[in-house]
Every structure is written in C-alpha cells, then in structure tokens.
Coordinates of C-alpha atoms and ligand atoms in Angstrom, one line a residue:
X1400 CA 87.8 102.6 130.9
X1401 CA 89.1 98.9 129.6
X1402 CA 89.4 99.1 125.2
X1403 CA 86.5 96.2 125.7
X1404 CA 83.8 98.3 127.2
X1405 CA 84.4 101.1 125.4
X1406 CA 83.6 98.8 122.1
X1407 CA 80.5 96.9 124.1
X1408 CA 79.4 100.8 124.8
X1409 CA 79.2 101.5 120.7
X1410 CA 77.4 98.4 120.0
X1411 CA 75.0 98.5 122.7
X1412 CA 74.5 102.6 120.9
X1413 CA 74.9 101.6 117.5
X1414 CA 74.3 97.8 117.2
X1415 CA 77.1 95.2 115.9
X1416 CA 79.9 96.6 114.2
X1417 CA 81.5 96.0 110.8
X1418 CA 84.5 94.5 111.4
X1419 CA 86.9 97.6 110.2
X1420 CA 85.7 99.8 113.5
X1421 CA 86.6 96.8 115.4
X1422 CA 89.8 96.7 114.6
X1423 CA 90.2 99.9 114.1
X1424 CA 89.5 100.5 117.5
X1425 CA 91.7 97.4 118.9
X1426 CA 94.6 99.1 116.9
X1427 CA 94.4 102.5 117.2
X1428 CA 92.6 104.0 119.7
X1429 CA 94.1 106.4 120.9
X1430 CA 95.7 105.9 124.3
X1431 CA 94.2 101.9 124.0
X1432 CA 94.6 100.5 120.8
X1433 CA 97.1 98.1 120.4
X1434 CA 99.7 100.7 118.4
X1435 CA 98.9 103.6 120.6
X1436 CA 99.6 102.0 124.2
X1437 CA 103.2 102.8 123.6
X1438 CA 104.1 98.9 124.5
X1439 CA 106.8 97.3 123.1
X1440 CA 105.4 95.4 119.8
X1441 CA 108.1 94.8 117.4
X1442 CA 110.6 92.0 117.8
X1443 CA 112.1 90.1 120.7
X1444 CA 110.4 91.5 123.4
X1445 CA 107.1 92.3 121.7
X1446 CA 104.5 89.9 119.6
X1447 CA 106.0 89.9 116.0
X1448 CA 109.1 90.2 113.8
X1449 CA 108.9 92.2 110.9
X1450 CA 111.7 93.3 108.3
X1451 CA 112.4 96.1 109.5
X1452 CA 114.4 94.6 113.0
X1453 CA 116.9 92.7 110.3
X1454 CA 118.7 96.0 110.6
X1455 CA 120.9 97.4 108.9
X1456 CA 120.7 94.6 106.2
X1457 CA 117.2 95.3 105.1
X1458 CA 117.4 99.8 104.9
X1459 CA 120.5 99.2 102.9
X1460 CA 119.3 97.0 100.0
X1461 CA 116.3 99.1 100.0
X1462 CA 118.2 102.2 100.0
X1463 CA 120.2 100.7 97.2
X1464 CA 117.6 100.0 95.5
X1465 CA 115.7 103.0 95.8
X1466 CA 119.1 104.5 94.4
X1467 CA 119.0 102.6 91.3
X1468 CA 115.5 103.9 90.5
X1469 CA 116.4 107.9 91.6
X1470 CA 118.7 107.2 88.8
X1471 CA 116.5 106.3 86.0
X1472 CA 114.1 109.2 87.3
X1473 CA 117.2 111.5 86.4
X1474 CA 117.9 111.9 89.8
X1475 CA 116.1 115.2 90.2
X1476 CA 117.2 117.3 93.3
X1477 CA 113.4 116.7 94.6
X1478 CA 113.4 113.2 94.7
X1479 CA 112.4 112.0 97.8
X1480 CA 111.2 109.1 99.8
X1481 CA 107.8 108.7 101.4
X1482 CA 107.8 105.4 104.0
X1483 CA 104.3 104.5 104.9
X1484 CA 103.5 103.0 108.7
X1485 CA 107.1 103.3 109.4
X1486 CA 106.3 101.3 113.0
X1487 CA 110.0 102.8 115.1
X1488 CA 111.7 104.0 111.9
X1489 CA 114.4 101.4 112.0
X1490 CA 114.4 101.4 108.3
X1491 CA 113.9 105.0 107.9
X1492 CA 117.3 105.7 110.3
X1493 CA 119.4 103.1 107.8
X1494 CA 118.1 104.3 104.7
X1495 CA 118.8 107.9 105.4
X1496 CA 122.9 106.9 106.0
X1497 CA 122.9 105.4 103.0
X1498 CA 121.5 107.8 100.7
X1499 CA 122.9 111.3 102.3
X1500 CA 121.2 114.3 100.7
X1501 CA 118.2 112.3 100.4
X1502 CA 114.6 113.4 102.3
X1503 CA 113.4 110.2 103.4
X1504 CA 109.9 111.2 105.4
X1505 CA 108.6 108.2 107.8
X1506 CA 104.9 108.5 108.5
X1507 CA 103.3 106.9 111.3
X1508 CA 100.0 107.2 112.1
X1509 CA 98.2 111.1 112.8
X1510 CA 101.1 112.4 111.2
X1511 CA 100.8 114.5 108.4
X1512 CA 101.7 113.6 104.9
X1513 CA 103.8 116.1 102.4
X1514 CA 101.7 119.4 101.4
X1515 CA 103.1 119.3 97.9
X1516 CA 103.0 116.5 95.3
X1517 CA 106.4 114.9 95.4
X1518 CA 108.8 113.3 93.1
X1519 CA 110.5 109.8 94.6
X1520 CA 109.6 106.3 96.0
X1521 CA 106.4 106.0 98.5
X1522 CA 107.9 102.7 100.4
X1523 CA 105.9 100.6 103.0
X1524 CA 106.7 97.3 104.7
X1525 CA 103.5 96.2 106.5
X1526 CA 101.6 99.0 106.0
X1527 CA 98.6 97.7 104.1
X1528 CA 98.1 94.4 106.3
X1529 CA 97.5 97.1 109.1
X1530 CA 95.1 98.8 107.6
X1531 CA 91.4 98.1 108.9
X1532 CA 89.5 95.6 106.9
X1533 CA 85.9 94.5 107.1
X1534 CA 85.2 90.8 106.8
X1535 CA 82.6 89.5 103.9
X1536 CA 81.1 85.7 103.1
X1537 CA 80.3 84.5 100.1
X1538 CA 76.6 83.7 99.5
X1539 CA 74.9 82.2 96.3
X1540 CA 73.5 85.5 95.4
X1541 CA 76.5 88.0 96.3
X1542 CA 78.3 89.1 99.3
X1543 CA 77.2 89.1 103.3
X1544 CA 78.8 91.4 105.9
X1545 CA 80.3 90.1 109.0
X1546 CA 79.6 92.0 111.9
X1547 CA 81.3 92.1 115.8
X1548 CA 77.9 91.5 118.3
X1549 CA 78.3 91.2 121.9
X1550 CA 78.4 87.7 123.7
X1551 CA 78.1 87.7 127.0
X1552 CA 81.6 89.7 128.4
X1553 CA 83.3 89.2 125.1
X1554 CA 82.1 89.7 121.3
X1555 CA 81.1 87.7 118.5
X1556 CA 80.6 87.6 115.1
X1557 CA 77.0 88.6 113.4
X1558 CA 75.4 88.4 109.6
X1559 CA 74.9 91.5 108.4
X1560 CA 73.0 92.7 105.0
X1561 CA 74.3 92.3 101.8
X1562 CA 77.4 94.3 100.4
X1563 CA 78.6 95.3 97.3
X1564 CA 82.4 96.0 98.3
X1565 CA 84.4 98.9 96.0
X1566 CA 87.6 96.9 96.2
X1567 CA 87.6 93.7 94.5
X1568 CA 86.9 90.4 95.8
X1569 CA 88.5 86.8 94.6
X1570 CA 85.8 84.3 93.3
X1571 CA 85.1 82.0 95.3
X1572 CA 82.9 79.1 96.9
X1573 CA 79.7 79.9 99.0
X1574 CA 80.5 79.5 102.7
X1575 CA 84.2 81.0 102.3
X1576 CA 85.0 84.5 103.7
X1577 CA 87.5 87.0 102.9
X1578 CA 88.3 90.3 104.0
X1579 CA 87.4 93.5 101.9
X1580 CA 90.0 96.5 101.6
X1581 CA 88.3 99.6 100.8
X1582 CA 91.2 101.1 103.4
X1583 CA 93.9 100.5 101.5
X1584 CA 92.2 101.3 98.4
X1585 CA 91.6 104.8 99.9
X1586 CA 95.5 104.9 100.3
X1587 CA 96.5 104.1 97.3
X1588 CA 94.1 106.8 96.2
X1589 CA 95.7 108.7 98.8
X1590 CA 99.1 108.0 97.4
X1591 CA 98.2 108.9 94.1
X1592 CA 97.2 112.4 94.8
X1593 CA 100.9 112.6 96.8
X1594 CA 102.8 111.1 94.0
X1595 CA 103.5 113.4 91.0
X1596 CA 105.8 110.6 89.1
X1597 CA 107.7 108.0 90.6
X1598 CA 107.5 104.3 92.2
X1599 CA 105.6 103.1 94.6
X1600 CA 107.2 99.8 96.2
X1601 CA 105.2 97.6 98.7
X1602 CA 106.2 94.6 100.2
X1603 CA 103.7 92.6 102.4
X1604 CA 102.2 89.3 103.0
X1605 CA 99.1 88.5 100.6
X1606 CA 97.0 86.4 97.8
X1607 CA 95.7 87.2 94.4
X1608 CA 93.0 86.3 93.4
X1609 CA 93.9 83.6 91.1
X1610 CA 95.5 81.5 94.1
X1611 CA 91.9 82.3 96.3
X1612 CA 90.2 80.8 93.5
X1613 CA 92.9 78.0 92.0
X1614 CA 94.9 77.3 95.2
X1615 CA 91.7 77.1 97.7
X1616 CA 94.0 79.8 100.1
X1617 CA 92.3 81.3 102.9
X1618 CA 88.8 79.4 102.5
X1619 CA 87.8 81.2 106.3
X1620 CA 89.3 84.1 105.6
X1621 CA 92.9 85.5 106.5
X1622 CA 92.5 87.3 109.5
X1623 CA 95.2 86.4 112.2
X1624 CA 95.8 88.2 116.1
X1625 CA 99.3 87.7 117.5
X1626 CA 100.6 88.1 120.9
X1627 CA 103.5 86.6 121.8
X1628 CA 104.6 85.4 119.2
X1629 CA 101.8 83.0 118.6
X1630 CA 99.1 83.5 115.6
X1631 CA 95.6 82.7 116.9
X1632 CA 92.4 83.2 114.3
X1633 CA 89.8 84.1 117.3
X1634 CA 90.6 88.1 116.4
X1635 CA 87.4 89.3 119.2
X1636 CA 89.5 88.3 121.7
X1637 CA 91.5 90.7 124.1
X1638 CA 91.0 93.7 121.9
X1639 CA 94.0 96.5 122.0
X1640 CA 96.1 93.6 123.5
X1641 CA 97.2 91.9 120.2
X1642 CA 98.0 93.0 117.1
X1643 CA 95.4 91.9 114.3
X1644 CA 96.0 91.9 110.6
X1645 CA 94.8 90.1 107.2
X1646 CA 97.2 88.9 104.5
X1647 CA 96.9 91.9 101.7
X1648 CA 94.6 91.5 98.2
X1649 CA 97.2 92.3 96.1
X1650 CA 95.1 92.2 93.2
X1651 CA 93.1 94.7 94.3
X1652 CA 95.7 96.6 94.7
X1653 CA 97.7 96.2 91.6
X1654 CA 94.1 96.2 89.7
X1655 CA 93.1 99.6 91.6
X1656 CA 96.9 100.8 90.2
X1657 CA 96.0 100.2 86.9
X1658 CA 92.9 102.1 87.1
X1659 CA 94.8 105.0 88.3
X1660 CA 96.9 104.8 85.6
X1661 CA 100.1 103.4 87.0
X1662 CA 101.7 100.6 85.3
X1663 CA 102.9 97.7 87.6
X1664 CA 106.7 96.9 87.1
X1665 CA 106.7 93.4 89.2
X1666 CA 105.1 91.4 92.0
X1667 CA 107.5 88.5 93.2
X1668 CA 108.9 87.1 96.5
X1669 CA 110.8 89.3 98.9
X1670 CA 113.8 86.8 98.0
X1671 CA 113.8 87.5 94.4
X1672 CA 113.3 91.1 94.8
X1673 CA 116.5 91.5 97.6
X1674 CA 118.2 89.4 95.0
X1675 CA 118.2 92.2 92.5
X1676 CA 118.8 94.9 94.7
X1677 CA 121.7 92.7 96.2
X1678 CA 123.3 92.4 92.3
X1679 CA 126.2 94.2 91.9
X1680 CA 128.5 95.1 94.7
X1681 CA 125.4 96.1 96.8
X1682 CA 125.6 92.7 99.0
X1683 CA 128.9 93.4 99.8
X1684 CA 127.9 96.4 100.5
X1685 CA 125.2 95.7 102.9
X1686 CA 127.0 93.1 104.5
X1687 CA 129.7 95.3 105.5
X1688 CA 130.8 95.3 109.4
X1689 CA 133.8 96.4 111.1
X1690 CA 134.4 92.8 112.8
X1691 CA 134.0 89.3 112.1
X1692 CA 131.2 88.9 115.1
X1693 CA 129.6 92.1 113.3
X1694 CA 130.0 91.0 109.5
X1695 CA 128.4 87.2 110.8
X1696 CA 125.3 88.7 112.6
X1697 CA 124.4 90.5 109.3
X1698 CA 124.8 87.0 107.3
X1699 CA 122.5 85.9 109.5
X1700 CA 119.8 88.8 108.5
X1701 CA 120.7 88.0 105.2
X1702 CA 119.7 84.7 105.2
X1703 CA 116.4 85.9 107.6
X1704 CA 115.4 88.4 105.0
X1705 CA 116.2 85.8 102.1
X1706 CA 114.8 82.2 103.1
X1707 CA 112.9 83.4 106.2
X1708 CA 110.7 86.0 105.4
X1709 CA 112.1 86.3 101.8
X1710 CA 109.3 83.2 100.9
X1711 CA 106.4 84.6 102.8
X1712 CA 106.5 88.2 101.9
X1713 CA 106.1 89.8 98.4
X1714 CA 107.1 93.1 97.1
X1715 CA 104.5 94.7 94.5
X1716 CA 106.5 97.5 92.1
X1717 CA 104.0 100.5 90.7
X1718 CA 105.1 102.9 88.4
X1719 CA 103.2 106.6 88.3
X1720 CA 104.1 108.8 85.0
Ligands
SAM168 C1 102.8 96.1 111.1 S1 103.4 97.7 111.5 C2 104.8 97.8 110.5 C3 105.8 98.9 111.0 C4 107.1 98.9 110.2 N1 106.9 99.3 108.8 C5 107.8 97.6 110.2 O1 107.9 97.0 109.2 O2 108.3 97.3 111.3 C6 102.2 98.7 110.7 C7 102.4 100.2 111.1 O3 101.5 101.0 110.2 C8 101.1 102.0 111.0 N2 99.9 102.6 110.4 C9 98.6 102.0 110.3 N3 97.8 102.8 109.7 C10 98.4 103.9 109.4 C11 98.1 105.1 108.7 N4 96.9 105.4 108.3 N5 99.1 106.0 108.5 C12 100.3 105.8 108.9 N6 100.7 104.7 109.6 C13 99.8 103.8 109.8 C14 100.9 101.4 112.4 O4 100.8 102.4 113.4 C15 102.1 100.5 112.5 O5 103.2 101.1 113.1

C-alpha cells in the first residue's frame, strides 16, 4: 500500500494529524518512509549534501578534535564516542582511523543505544533537524496547533486547539509559525541519562530565539522538503519521497542543557569551530593525501566544509560534569 494512503487511512480513523506523525511517518516508516526505503539519499546521486560526504576532511578534524577533549577528560580508558543519526557512517569509518583504540558507536535509527552510562563525546551532525517536529502559530492569546487534514488525494494543513508546548518557543508576531521540538528535547533527555561526564557536540542548521524575534527569521516557519536537490516549503507533498526537516531551536536546546545541568562551552559557525580544531598541525594533518590530485580534492572539502557549509551550519558545545 502507497506511504499516502496509509496516512489518509489514520486520518480518516483518527482525524487530522499533528504534524510530528506526519513526518514521522514520511521519514521513517518502516519499509516506506523516506530513510527506510533503502534509496540513495545522501549526496550526488541522492536529494542533499550533508558533511559528512566531505570525507575524509570532516571525521578527521572531528576526530582531532574530539582528541583534544579525551585529553582534558584525562583520557580515561572508557572514553568513548556516541554519534547520533550517523546516516551511512561516513564519518564514523574516518573517525575510527584516526583515533585507534577508540569505541566510536554510530547509531542509526532502531538501533540500540549503550546499556551503561558512558564516559566520552555524544556527536551528531544532522541529527536533531531530523527529528519529527510539530508545527505551532502564534495567536494573540497563546499558541495554535497545525494539523495535516486530507484534501482531496493529497493533504493539507488544519487549526487545531491550543498548545502549551514543553520546549520553548521564540516570541514572536501573531500570524507567524514555528515548529515545536519536544523530540529532540526528549533526546537530549535521552542523552543525559547516557552520558555520565563528558561533551556533547552538535552541529546543525538552526535560529535562537533572539534572531526569530530581532532578525524576523523564519516568519512561516522553517520547515523545508528536498528532492533533488531542490528545497520546496509544500512538506504534504509526496510523503516518504522527500526528505523533510526544520532548521533546529537551538535555544531550546542549549536552554533545556542548562536545566539538566550541563554548562554550554560555545555555539558558533561551523567555520569557526573547524578553525580551532584545524589549529595546530591538525590541517596539515587532515589535508594529507598521497598525490597531488588526492591532496587538491581534499582542499576542495576544505574550503566546502569552511565557506560552504561552514556559514550555514553551527556547532553547539555542552559540557556534562
Ligand atoms: C539528515 S540525516 C544525517 C545523517 C548523517 N549524520 C550525515 O550527516 O550524513 C539524519 C539521520 O538521523 C537518523 N535518525 C533520525 N531519528 C533517529 C533516531 N531517533 N535515532 C537514531 N537515528 C535517527 C536518520 O535515519 C538519518 O540517517
């Protein structure tokens, strides 16, 4: 049965849906969702480019980095890594040459996380903007859910009631939407119950709050599809054929840290962040290739990861204990 009638089925049982069961559904379904079709989705040949194709550029400042901070833990003979929504493991598989000795455990989705507390880095790229999100407008009064309704063959959205979402929301105008994140609130939730004292390093694409309510970002929301390689807002459409995320709140996230008692050690562009792990001899180090063809295609993921995505994406820095 087609991903579409399968969702039309639950609303005609349950009524319109909030927007996280949609997507959850369009992403992970088993067997249909857009992640679980076994497809090709990451670079060239799939919709989107993430960091983790600039390979092995990207696992080896990251590795490097991740060094650096095994150090000031002591390096205990525990320490170990925990990657978050590790996509094909591309980083995972650099990472672990570079730090021999080192547990580096990639988790995808349905795959269980580590029985005992551990002692290390829990790493993502691009986890949390893949997380199911439900979508919320702003209203005089409070809050409004956005529901997915049925339209004819295809779906639309539908008010729902008023909500009073758990993670927190950016001020802003009435009329403006915005998605809520309780998701990756539960994760990080989830991650502190895993992480016994360490770092937890995050890099994304997202807002605070203050640029929501200064900067005027995102006034409809930041939910995007892509297939192709082309971004399109309309997320109903073709469900389980495109990829659908929203940029990350990573207020809520560093303010939902703080509450769990981790301290947050920086939040800046990818670029500056790669900048410090690159200090030292670690660019030379990551930019090592055996020939000159070699050494020039890794300049070039340099330059990606610096000035590319290096101004888009962010990397958040928690500490725990
Ligand atoms: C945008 S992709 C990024 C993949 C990879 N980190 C990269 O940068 O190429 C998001 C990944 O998170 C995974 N994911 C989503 N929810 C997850 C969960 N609850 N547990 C583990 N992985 C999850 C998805 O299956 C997907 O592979």
């Amino acid at each position: 049965m087609p991903l579409a009638d399968i969702i039309r089925e639950e609303i005609e049982r349950d009524g319109p849906l909030p927007f996280s069961r949609f997507m959850e559904l369009a992403l992970y379904h088993p067997g249909l969702g857009y992640y679980r079709r076994g497809s090709a989705v990451f670079g060239r040949e799939g919709d989107f480019y993430t960091n983790a194709q600039l390979q092995p550029v990207f696992g080896r400042l990251v590795a490097q980095q991740i060094d650096r901070w095994r150090q000031e833990l002591g390096a205990p003979a525990e320490f170990c890594v925990v990657e978050l929504g590790a996509g094909r493991g591309e980083t995972a598989e650099v990472a672990r040459r570079c730090l021999p000795g080192v547990r580096w455990t990639a988790i995808e989705m349905g795959c269980p996380w580590p029985d005992e507390p551990v002692v290390g880095v829990v790493f993502s790229n691009e986890f949390f903007d893949a997380l199911p999100v439900d979508s919320v407008e702003r209203r005089s009064g409070g809050w409004v859910e956005r529901r997915v309704g049925r339209r004819g063959e295809g779906f639309d959205w539908v008010l729902g009631g008023e909500v009073q979402p758990r993670a927190g929301l950016p001020d802003c105008p009435a009329g403006n939407r915005i998605e809520s994140c309780e998701r990756a609130m539960e994760q990080l939730e989830r991650i502190d119950r895993l992480l016994q004292r360490g770092f937890v390093l995050s890099i994304d694409y997202g807002y605070t709050h203050g640029e929501i309510a200064t900067a005027g970002k995102f006034p409809q929301g930041s939910l995007m599809a892509y297939k192709n390689h082309r971004a399109d807002p309309d997320v109903l459409l073709e469900p389980g054929e495109r990829d659908i995320t929203a940029h990350v709140n990573f207020t809520a996230l560093i303010e939902r840290g703080k509450e769990l008692g981790w301290e947050t050690l920086g939040f800046s562009p990818q670029q500056e962040f790669l900048a410090r792990a690159g200090a030292g001899d670690n660019f030379a180090y990551a930019l090592g290739a055996d020939t000159e063809d070699a050494a020039a295609r890794l300049r070039m993921q340099l330059k990606t990861l610096l000035f590319g995505m290096g101004e888009t994406f962010r990397v958040l820095l928690q500490r725990k204990g």
